[in-house]
Amino acid sequence: MEDRLCAACGRFLGLLPECGCGPEQLARALSRFEIGPRAVERAAQALPEHYELELRGVRLLISEYLDAFCGLFEEGAPRCEVSVPAPGFLITALQAASGGSFRFLTGALIIQVVLRSFFLWGLPFGTGAAMQLHYCGLNRTREYLLSSEAAPELLLQFGVLCDECLKCGEAAPPGTRVLNLALPKGEGPRLRELAAVQAEDFLARAGEALGVQVTPSAWLRGLESYLALQRLQSRLALLQARRDRLPPGGNAFALAQTAQLAVFDRWEGLLAALGTYADELEAAPPDDGSERTYCFYTPFLQPWVDARLRQGGVRLMGSAVFLRREISPASLRPGPLTAAWLEALGPRMGGAELAEAVAEEVSRLGCTAYLGGMFAFDRWMGPAHGFIARSLAARGIPSFSLRGDFWNESPCRSEEELENICAAISARRETGKHP
């Protein structure tokens, strides 16, 4: 079985010649989740259908996630696990200050992406009665990580959206130190001041836990990495929005957007992958006339959804979860920058405000429909769908809702459901009901 799994992993990696991890390393990592050779063979057959592997930037991007996944389970420097979402500039500052003495990763997110989007793994995390409880699959994955041999020495948890997030660390083993930052909910000058003070205090405590001090020099080096990522994301968003060019595949673009949530131990490879992807999108062929549909969050962890919709003439065009208010920080120091970042987050907008932002994005991208759902279990992410649907309906734009769970913790939707969505969106063109 071991030889067969290594051989299957070799064939899978043959699709990704730029990938740094080898078949044996990938096989060792996958075997921890009881993923066998047949599953890897199926994943290898499906990957070209789900991702545009003819684009080097896409292959590089997938490779970065795979390398991070394999590295989770390898020996090396102590691990520092980061929850999602987190103020990325605080993490890059800690990385710069630590100088490689710790490995920083969003391991739970990386595991979800690799297992579900690349290897089509559909099982929930957890055992026994816990599997019957419906709560965030990302938190389940972090709990798995804490109980595994890859348990981090330091866990940084941020209470930004999810109230369950900070609870995960309660199950941490004795060898894991946990630092929490419970950022305030709501808006206003006093809460901005509170968030700024909390961020400065957290950075000092995290530095102490790492045995380092975040000097002004380390802060600026880390900030440059963070801003480089943001510049690439802005460039990709502009390229995707062109009406006369074929937009990128929904899965690949969601994978690129999700890099905003991820933490990688080394940023150079990821930035190079995103830069290559952007360069290739510059030369995208003319648009094929497919219907464009905006999403709350493109369900790339269940990548057959995008593939099936593309077959039906519908292209998924990015994710509202990454929308931001235009907020200028009082300064580029950690505290004010954290306060501005927090206030800018799209999912923290009120329902009516987020609905208006989605409507503007639908118009900018030339979309004729909106696809939500998959977060009904989440009291932060789920309730906005009704506001958004009503706002778009007033503009003549229909909304559709996918049943199921974004983190794949419940059964996926049927083929018939996707066919019906394609038919409903395409029918609007045929009947001349485009907005």
Tab-separated table of C-alpha atoms in Angstrom:
chain	number	residue	atom	x	y	z
A	1	MET	CA	0.000	0.000	0.000
A	2	GLU	CA	2.835	2.386	0.854
A	3	ASP	CA	4.516	1.862	-2.525
A	4	ARG	CA	1.208	2.263	-4.349
A	5	LEU	CA	0.460	5.483	-2.465
A	6	CYS	CA	3.914	6.885	-3.275
A	7	ALA	CA	3.442	5.991	-6.934
A	8	ALA	CA	0.018	7.665	-7.007
A	9	CYS	CA	1.456	10.765	-5.332
A	10	GLY	CA	4.215	10.800	-7.942
A	11	ARG	CA	1.631	10.844	-10.722
A	12	PHE	CA	-0.288	13.616	-8.954
A	13	LEU	CA	2.863	15.707	-8.537
A	14	GLY	CA	3.669	15.089	-12.201
A	15	LEU	CA	0.897	17.612	-12.898
A	16	LEU	CA	2.815	20.160	-10.808
A	17	PRO	CA	6.457	20.062	-11.941
A	18	GLU	CA	7.278	23.175	-9.894
A	19	CYS	CA	6.184	21.620	-6.579
A	20	GLY	CA	8.920	21.327	-3.974
A	21	CYS	CA	7.591	18.355	-1.991
A	22	GLY	CA	8.321	14.815	-3.155
A	23	PRO	CA	6.012	11.775	-3.507
A	24	GLU	CA	7.197	10.164	-0.262
A	25	GLN	CA	6.675	13.365	1.723
A	26	LEU	CA	3.187	13.871	0.270
A	27	ALA	CA	2.292	10.216	0.855
A	28	ARG	CA	3.329	10.453	4.505
A	29	ALA	CA	1.173	13.544	5.007
A	30	LEU	CA	-1.886	12.097	3.236
A	31	SER	CA	-1.673	8.748	5.027
A	32	ARG	CA	-2.392	10.570	8.297
A	33	PHE	CA	-5.894	11.153	6.944
A	34	GLU	CA	-6.251	7.604	5.569
A	35	ILE	CA	-6.161	8.868	1.993
A	36	GLY	CA	-5.132	5.926	-0.174
A	37	PRO	CA	-3.807	5.482	-3.720
A	38	ARG	CA	-7.238	5.264	-5.357
A	39	ALA	CA	-8.286	8.588	-3.853
A	40	VAL	CA	-5.033	10.195	-5.035
A	41	GLU	CA	-5.557	8.786	-8.545
A	42	ARG	CA	-9.076	10.238	-8.635
A	43	ALA	CA	-7.725	13.578	-7.434
A	44	ALA	CA	-5.081	13.563	-10.178
A	45	GLN	CA	-7.769	12.983	-12.799
A	46	ALA	CA	-9.971	15.766	-11.436
A	47	LEU	CA	-7.334	18.436	-10.790
A	48	PRO	CA	-7.073	19.574	-14.467
A	49	GLU	CA	-10.873	19.862	-14.575
A	50	HIS	CA	-10.978	22.014	-11.461
A	51	TYR	CA	-7.884	24.180	-12.030
A	52	GLU	CA	-6.264	25.660	-15.155
A	53	LEU	CA	-2.999	23.752	-14.907
A	54	GLU	CA	-1.876	25.159	-18.251
A	55	LEU	CA	-1.162	28.371	-16.309
A	56	ARG	CA	2.169	28.243	-14.511
A	57	GLY	CA	0.906	30.696	-11.899
A	58	VAL	CA	-1.907	28.313	-10.942
A	59	ARG	CA	0.512	25.389	-10.675
A	60	LEU	CA	2.852	27.479	-8.520
A	61	LEU	CA	-0.015	28.548	-6.281
A	62	ILE	CA	-1.208	24.977	-5.739
A	63	SER	CA	2.396	23.963	-5.080
A	64	GLU	CA	2.772	26.576	-2.337
A	65	TYR	CA	-0.242	25.189	-0.487
A	66	LEU	CA	1.018	21.617	-0.953
A	67	ASP	CA	4.500	22.500	0.303
A	68	ALA	CA	2.995	24.148	3.383
A	69	PHE	CA	0.771	21.108	3.997
A	70	CYS	CA	3.652	18.644	3.829
A	71	GLY	CA	5.828	20.892	5.979
A	72	LEU	CA	3.259	20.811	8.783
A	73	PHE	CA	4.205	17.250	9.629
A	74	GLU	CA	7.977	17.497	9.186
A	75	GLU	CA	10.562	18.043	11.898
A	76	GLY	CA	12.052	21.517	12.143
A	77	ALA	CA	11.758	24.769	14.032
A	78	PRO	CA	8.926	25.102	16.585
A	79	ARG	CA	5.509	25.752	15.064
A	80	CYS	CA	3.307	28.797	15.570
A	81	GLU	CA	-0.294	28.210	14.465
A	82	VAL	CA	-2.429	31.257	13.578
A	83	SER	CA	-6.238	31.320	13.496
A	84	VAL	CA	-8.291	32.749	10.600
A	85	PRO	CA	-8.860	35.621	10.013
A	86	ALA	CA	-5.966	37.451	11.632
A	87	PRO	CA	-4.361	40.879	11.133
A	88	GLY	CA	-1.688	39.651	8.737
A	89	PHE	CA	0.713	42.522	9.369
A	90	LEU	CA	1.018	41.524	13.039
A	91	ILE	CA	2.044	38.031	11.958
A	92	THR	CA	4.541	39.174	9.327
A	93	ALA	CA	6.100	41.474	11.939
A	94	LEU	CA	6.507	38.538	14.329
A	95	GLN	CA	7.960	36.461	11.502
A	96	ALA	CA	10.485	39.168	10.679
A	97	ALA	CA	11.444	39.539	14.337
A	98	SER	CA	11.825	35.783	14.908
A	99	GLY	CA	14.241	35.399	11.998
A	100	GLY	CA	13.174	31.829	11.246
A	101	SER	CA	13.379	30.553	14.827
A	102	PHE	CA	9.650	29.657	14.595
A	103	ARG	CA	7.563	28.313	11.698
A	104	PHE	CA	4.383	30.367	11.230
A	105	LEU	CA	1.385	28.780	9.495
A	106	THR	CA	-2.387	28.753	9.302
A	107	GLY	CA	-2.172	24.979	9.445
A	108	ALA	CA	-5.905	24.351	9.864
A	109	LEU	CA	-6.713	26.399	6.760
A	110	ILE	CA	-3.922	24.737	4.767
A	111	ILE	CA	-5.225	21.276	5.704
A	112	GLN	CA	-8.755	22.207	4.631
A	113	VAL	CA	-7.587	23.597	1.286
A	114	VAL	CA	-5.305	20.692	0.399
A	115	LEU	CA	-7.537	17.834	1.532
A	116	ARG	CA	-10.813	19.193	0.208
A	117	SER	CA	-9.905	21.254	-2.854
A	118	PHE	CA	-7.033	19.135	-4.204
A	119	PHE	CA	-7.763	15.627	-2.894
A	120	LEU	CA	-11.585	15.849	-2.706
A	121	TRP	CA	-11.717	14.609	0.887
A	122	GLY	CA	-15.313	14.810	2.117
A	123	LEU	CA	-15.205	13.563	5.699
A	124	PRO	CA	-15.786	15.762	8.752
A	125	PHE	CA	-13.130	16.197	11.405
A	126	GLY	CA	-13.952	14.798	14.829
A	127	THR	CA	-15.046	11.448	16.193
A	128	GLY	CA	-18.109	9.928	17.813
A	129	ALA	CA	-20.730	12.310	19.172
A	130	ALA	CA	-18.642	15.340	18.202
A	131	MET	CA	-19.245	14.539	14.528
A	132	GLN	CA	-22.997	15.014	15.068
A	133	LEU	CA	-22.529	18.599	16.269
A	134	HIS	CA	-22.721	21.155	13.486
A	135	TYR	CA	-20.115	23.816	13.971
A	136	CYS	CA	-17.311	25.363	11.971
A	137	GLY	CA	-15.179	22.824	10.140
A	138	LEU	CA	-12.206	25.167	10.289
A	139	ASN	CA	-12.349	25.129	14.084
A	140	ARG	CA	-12.679	21.345	14.002
A	141	THR	CA	-9.516	21.185	11.940
A	142	ARG	CA	-7.620	23.369	14.400
A	143	GLU	CA	-8.731	21.059	17.205
A	144	TYR	CA	-7.458	18.093	15.179
A	145	LEU	CA	-4.126	19.847	14.721
A	146	LEU	CA	-3.820	20.463	18.456
A	147	SER	CA	-4.278	16.758	19.152
A	148	SER	CA	-1.865	15.592	16.443
A	149	GLU	CA	1.892	15.138	16.352
A	150	ALA	CA	1.977	18.490	14.523
A	151	ALA	CA	0.592	20.349	17.552
A	152	PRO	CA	2.134	23.834	17.628
A	153	GLU	CA	4.312	25.110	20.426
A	154	LEU	CA	2.486	28.456	20.192
A	155	LEU	CA	-1.125	29.102	19.164
A	156	LEU	CA	-2.191	32.659	18.270
A	157	GLN	CA	-5.985	33.003	18.219
A	158	PHE	CA	-7.905	36.082	17.086
A	159	GLY	CA	-11.521	36.721	18.023
A	160	VAL	CA	-12.491	38.720	14.945
A	161	LEU	CA	-15.692	37.111	13.635
A	162	CYS	CA	-16.110	33.679	15.158
A	163	ASP	CA	-16.963	33.361	18.846
A	164	GLU	CA	-15.959	29.685	18.802
A	165	CYS	CA	-12.446	30.424	17.564
A	166	LEU	CA	-11.040	31.395	20.946
A	167	LYS	CA	-12.537	28.264	22.515
A	168	CYS	CA	-10.367	25.935	20.428
A	169	GLY	CA	-7.271	26.685	22.473
A	170	GLU	CA	-8.948	25.313	25.603
A	171	ALA	CA	-8.183	21.832	24.250
A	172	ALA	CA	-4.510	22.621	23.651
A	173	PRO	CA	-2.016	20.067	24.998
A	174	PRO	CA	0.368	21.037	27.821
A	175	GLY	CA	3.161	21.728	25.335
A	176	THR	CA	1.169	24.407	23.494
A	177	ARG	CA	1.106	27.966	24.793
A	178	VAL	CA	-2.048	29.859	23.784
A	179	LEU	CA	-2.331	33.622	23.284
A	180	ASN	CA	-5.741	35.131	22.528
A	181	LEU	CA	-6.719	38.512	21.130
A	182	ALA	CA	-10.467	39.109	21.523
A	183	LEU	CA	-11.021	42.184	19.364
A	184	PRO	CA	-14.100	44.315	20.121
A	185	LYS	CA	-17.341	43.929	18.187
A	186	GLY	CA	-18.985	47.127	16.981
A	187	GLU	CA	-17.726	50.508	15.806
A	188	GLY	CA	-16.881	53.962	17.097
A	189	PRO	CA	-13.870	55.968	18.339
A	190	ARG	CA	-13.652	54.260	21.735
A	191	LEU	CA	-13.701	50.788	20.203
A	192	ARG	CA	-11.037	51.834	17.692
A	193	GLU	CA	-8.867	53.011	20.577
A	194	LEU	CA	-9.495	49.759	22.427
A	195	ALA	CA	-8.571	47.652	19.387
A	196	ALA	CA	-5.367	49.654	18.931
A	197	VAL	CA	-4.307	49.197	22.556
A	198	GLN	CA	-5.166	45.490	22.458
A	199	ALA	CA	-3.105	44.967	19.299
A	200	GLU	CA	-0.028	46.670	20.755
A	201	ASP	CA	-0.336	44.603	23.932
A	202	PHE	CA	-0.816	41.374	21.970
A	203	LEU	CA	2.234	42.044	19.822
A	204	ALA	CA	4.334	42.537	22.953
A	205	ARG	CA	2.990	39.344	24.561
A	206	ALA	CA	3.520	37.322	21.381
A	207	GLY	CA	7.062	38.645	21.069
A	208	GLU	CA	7.737	37.602	24.659
A	209	ALA	CA	6.349	34.107	23.975
A	210	LEU	CA	8.636	33.831	20.942
A	211	GLY	CA	11.604	35.231	22.833
A	212	VAL	CA	11.957	38.190	20.451
A	213	GLN	CA	11.240	41.903	20.352
A	214	VAL	CA	9.391	43.472	17.423
A	215	THR	CA	11.731	46.361	16.672
A	216	PRO	CA	10.791	49.198	14.288
A	217	SER	CA	13.022	47.556	11.686
A	218	ALA	CA	11.262	44.186	12.054
A	219	TRP	CA	7.871	45.905	11.891
A	220	LEU	CA	8.751	47.623	8.609
A	221	ARG	CA	10.168	44.431	7.068
A	222	GLY	CA	7.046	42.522	7.990
A	223	LEU	CA	4.790	45.313	6.781
A	224	GLU	CA	6.469	45.270	3.379
A	225	SER	CA	5.644	41.561	2.959
A	226	TYR	CA	2.042	42.232	3.917
A	227	LEU	CA	1.707	45.215	1.564
A	228	ALA	CA	3.298	43.263	-1.294
A	229	LEU	CA	0.538	40.667	-0.908
A	230	GLN	CA	-2.152	43.364	-0.867
A	231	ARG	CA	-0.757	44.989	-4.017
A	232	LEU	CA	-0.902	41.668	-5.856
A	233	GLN	CA	-4.462	41.051	-4.671
A	234	SER	CA	-5.515	44.472	-5.968
A	235	ARG	CA	-3.882	43.770	-9.311
A	236	LEU	CA	-5.639	40.404	-9.618
A	237	ALA	CA	-8.998	41.999	-8.780
A	238	LEU	CA	-8.571	44.573	-11.562
A	239	LEU	CA	-7.575	41.913	-14.091
A	240	GLN	CA	-10.518	39.721	-13.192
A	241	ALA	CA	-13.019	42.545	-13.683
A	242	ARG	CA	-12.242	43.172	-17.365
A	243	ARG	CA	-15.415	42.671	-19.405
A	244	ASP	CA	-13.653	41.926	-22.702
A	245	ARG	CA	-11.318	39.221	-21.373
A	246	LEU	CA	-11.972	35.683	-20.207
A	247	PRO	CA	-12.067	35.818	-16.407
A	248	PRO	CA	-9.979	33.370	-14.372
A	249	GLY	CA	-11.485	30.092	-13.221
A	250	GLY	CA	-13.490	30.383	-10.029
A	251	ASN	CA	-11.481	27.805	-8.078
A	252	ALA	CA	-8.086	29.240	-8.995
A	253	PHE	CA	-9.147	32.802	-8.257
A	254	ALA	CA	-10.624	31.760	-4.898
A	255	LEU	CA	-7.376	29.969	-4.067
A	256	ALA	CA	-5.501	33.184	-4.858
A	257	GLN	CA	-7.922	35.317	-2.823
A	258	THR	CA	-7.681	32.926	0.128
A	259	ALA	CA	-3.969	33.704	0.376
A	260	GLN	CA	-5.181	36.847	2.200
A	261	LEU	CA	-6.341	34.591	5.035
A	262	ALA	CA	-3.353	32.276	5.017
A	263	VAL	CA	0.032	32.509	6.704
A	264	PHE	CA	3.025	30.945	4.962
A	265	ASP	CA	6.362	30.346	6.603
A	266	ARG	CA	8.076	31.901	3.588
A	267	TRP	CA	6.288	34.540	1.549
A	268	GLU	CA	8.644	34.724	-1.429
A	269	GLY	CA	7.206	31.656	-3.144
A	270	LEU	CA	3.603	32.717	-2.677
A	271	LEU	CA	4.254	36.258	-3.915
A	272	ALA	CA	6.076	34.889	-6.959
A	273	ALA	CA	3.156	32.544	-7.685
A	274	LEU	CA	0.598	35.353	-7.472
A	275	GLY	CA	2.791	37.605	-9.616
A	276	THR	CA	3.128	34.918	-12.291
A	277	TYR	CA	-0.628	34.311	-12.191
A	278	ALA	CA	-1.302	38.035	-12.650
A	279	ASP	CA	1.146	38.224	-15.569
A	280	GLU	CA	-0.671	35.352	-17.285
A	281	LEU	CA	-4.074	36.928	-16.710
A	282	GLU	CA	-2.803	40.065	-18.459
A	283	ALA	CA	-2.723	37.972	-21.641
A	284	ALA	CA	-6.106	36.281	-21.113
A	285	PRO	CA	-8.048	35.451	-24.302
A	286	PRO	CA	-11.253	37.284	-25.271
A	287	ASP	CA	-14.343	36.670	-23.146
A	288	ASP	CA	-16.424	33.655	-24.204
A	289	GLY	CA	-19.786	35.201	-23.387
A	290	SER	CA	-20.551	32.999	-20.374
A	291	GLU	CA	-22.850	34.366	-17.695
A	292	ARG	CA	-20.981	35.885	-14.750
A	293	THR	CA	-22.117	35.206	-11.188
A	294	TYR	CA	-20.752	36.782	-8.013
A	295	CYS	CA	-20.410	34.690	-4.825
A	296	PHE	CA	-20.372	35.233	-1.112
A	297	TYR	CA	-17.370	32.877	-1.059
A	298	THR	CA	-16.613	30.753	-4.116
A	299	PRO	CA	-16.931	27.147	-2.831
A	300	PHE	CA	-13.480	26.081	-3.996
A	301	LEU	CA	-13.199	23.523	-1.190
A	302	GLN	CA	-15.838	21.627	-3.166
A	303	PRO	CA	-14.252	22.367	-6.532
A	304	TRP	CA	-16.686	20.386	-8.661
A	305	VAL	CA	-19.254	23.153	-8.046
A	306	ASP	CA	-17.278	25.692	-10.092
A	307	ALA	CA	-16.411	23.043	-12.707
A	308	ARG	CA	-20.062	22.032	-13.115
A	309	LEU	CA	-21.269	25.618	-13.361
A	310	ARG	CA	-18.611	26.398	-15.990
A	311	GLN	CA	-19.866	23.435	-18.005
A	312	GLY	CA	-23.326	24.999	-17.802
A	313	GLY	CA	-22.089	28.355	-19.087
A	314	VAL	CA	-21.802	30.132	-15.721
A	315	ARG	CA	-18.554	31.614	-14.392
A	316	LEU	CA	-18.036	32.356	-10.699
A	317	MET	CA	-16.476	35.797	-10.242
A	318	GLY	CA	-14.872	36.162	-6.845
A	319	SER	CA	-16.025	36.428	-3.264
A	320	ALA	CA	-17.857	39.078	-1.250
A	321	VAL	CA	-16.188	37.821	1.914
A	322	PHE	CA	-13.073	39.743	0.817
A	323	LEU	CA	-14.838	43.083	0.311
A	324	ARG	CA	-13.444	45.944	2.368
A	325	ARG	CA	-14.497	49.406	3.428
A	326	GLU	CA	-12.110	52.166	2.405
A	327	ILE	CA	-10.594	53.054	5.786
A	328	SER	CA	-7.395	55.069	6.203
A	329	PRO	CA	-5.437	54.213	9.370
A	330	ALA	CA	-4.336	57.033	11.647
A	331	SER	CA	-0.778	55.757	11.181
A	332	LEU	CA	1.071	52.639	10.061
A	333	ARG	CA	1.861	51.598	13.624
A	334	PRO	CA	0.495	48.213	14.784
A	335	GLY	CA	-2.345	49.611	16.903
A	336	PRO	CA	-3.939	52.097	14.475
A	337	LEU	CA	-3.419	49.722	11.555
A	338	THR	CA	-5.207	46.909	13.403
A	339	ALA	CA	-8.112	49.210	14.288
A	340	ALA	CA	-8.479	50.276	10.637
A	341	TRP	CA	-8.160	46.683	9.384
A	342	LEU	CA	-10.886	45.567	11.768
A	343	GLU	CA	-13.274	48.349	10.765
A	344	ALA	CA	-12.669	47.672	7.069
A	345	LEU	CA	-13.611	43.977	7.137
A	346	GLY	CA	-16.597	43.275	4.895
A	347	PRO	CA	-18.161	40.522	7.041
A	348	ARG	CA	-18.276	42.975	9.979
A	349	MET	CA	-20.387	45.458	7.995
A	350	GLY	CA	-24.062	45.755	8.805
A	351	GLY	CA	-26.335	43.699	6.574
A	352	ALA	CA	-27.648	46.669	4.578
A	353	GLU	CA	-24.167	48.112	4.051
A	354	LEU	CA	-22.742	44.769	2.932
A	355	ALA	CA	-25.696	44.294	0.577
A	356	GLU	CA	-24.959	47.668	-1.028
A	357	ALA	CA	-21.270	46.777	-1.398
A	358	VAL	CA	-22.176	43.458	-3.029
A	359	ALA	CA	-24.545	45.202	-5.444
A	360	GLU	CA	-21.776	47.589	-6.490
A	361	GLU	CA	-19.375	44.697	-7.031
A	362	VAL	CA	-21.947	42.751	-9.054
A	363	SER	CA	-22.287	45.778	-11.330
A	364	ARG	CA	-18.514	46.334	-11.580
A	365	LEU	CA	-17.879	42.732	-12.603
A	366	GLY	CA	-20.744	42.572	-15.092
A	367	CYS	CA	-22.508	39.786	-13.188
A	368	THR	CA	-26.103	38.782	-13.820
A	369	ALA	CA	-26.665	36.740	-10.643
A	370	TYR	CA	-25.436	36.210	-7.090
A	371	LEU	CA	-24.678	32.910	-5.360
A	372	GLY	CA	-24.813	32.699	-1.568
A	373	GLY	CA	-25.507	30.069	1.056
A	374	MET	CA	-23.140	27.503	2.591
A	375	PHE	CA	-22.758	29.589	5.769
A	376	ALA	CA	-26.243	29.153	7.243
A	377	PHE	CA	-24.701	27.616	10.373
A	378	ASP	CA	-22.599	30.746	10.999
A	379	ARG	CA	-24.308	33.605	12.829
A	380	TRP	CA	-21.737	36.125	11.530
A	381	MET	CA	-21.516	35.016	7.911
A	382	GLY	CA	-24.980	33.561	7.316
A	383	PRO	CA	-27.580	36.244	8.098
A	384	ALA	CA	-26.360	38.727	5.467
A	385	HIS	CA	-27.693	36.590	2.602
A	386	GLY	CA	-31.273	37.797	3.083
A	387	PHE	CA	-30.248	41.478	3.021
A	388	ILE	CA	-28.122	40.897	-0.064
A	389	ALA	CA	-30.859	38.977	-1.897
A	390	ARG	CA	-33.434	41.732	-1.276
A	391	SER	CA	-31.035	44.492	-2.306
A	392	LEU	CA	-30.131	42.723	-5.549
A	393	ALA	CA	-33.749	41.826	-6.306
A	394	ALA	CA	-34.584	45.540	-6.264
A	395	ARG	CA	-31.998	45.927	-9.044
A	396	GLY	CA	-33.381	43.022	-11.061
A	397	ILE	CA	-30.569	40.623	-10.160
A	398	PRO	CA	-31.569	37.153	-8.890
A	399	SER	CA	-29.865	35.420	-5.969
A	400	PHE	CA	-29.391	31.710	-5.467
A	401	SER	CA	-28.452	29.848	-2.310
A	402	LEU	CA	-26.394	26.672	-2.177
A	403	ARG	CA	-27.365	24.224	0.526
A	404	GLY	CA	-24.577	22.617	2.500
A	405	ASP	CA	-21.525	23.798	4.369
A	406	PHE	CA	-18.576	25.734	2.977
A	407	TRP	CA	-16.159	23.706	5.110
A	408	ASN	CA	-17.781	20.498	3.839
A	409	GLU	CA	-19.008	19.380	7.248
A	410	SER	CA	-22.399	18.325	5.838
A	411	PRO	CA	-23.533	16.529	2.656
A	412	CYS	CA	-22.902	18.397	-0.594
A	413	ARG	CA	-25.621	19.623	-2.908
A	414	SER	CA	-26.985	17.479	-5.715
A	415	GLU	CA	-26.085	17.638	-9.388
A	416	GLU	CA	-29.699	18.582	-10.060
A	417	GLU	CA	-29.408	21.663	-7.855
A	418	LEU	CA	-26.420	22.938	-9.844
A	419	GLU	CA	-28.160	22.192	-13.142
A	420	ASN	CA	-31.193	24.185	-12.014
A	421	ILE	CA	-29.019	27.168	-11.076
A	422	CYS	CA	-27.315	27.094	-14.482
A	423	ALA	CA	-30.654	26.832	-16.256
A	424	ALA	CA	-32.184	29.712	-14.283
A	425	ILE	CA	-29.233	32.033	-14.927
A	426	SER	CA	-28.992	31.139	-18.625
A	427	ALA	CA	-32.751	31.558	-19.102
A	428	ARG	CA	-32.476	35.240	-18.258
A	429	ARG	CA	-30.314	35.811	-21.324
A	430	GLU	CA	-32.752	33.903	-23.518
A	431	THR	CA	-35.746	35.869	-22.236
A	432	GLY	CA	-33.939	39.206	-22.364
A	433	LYS	CA	-34.195	39.793	-18.614
A	434	HIS	CA	-30.619	40.888	-18.028
A	435	PRO	CA	-30.409	43.918	-15.724
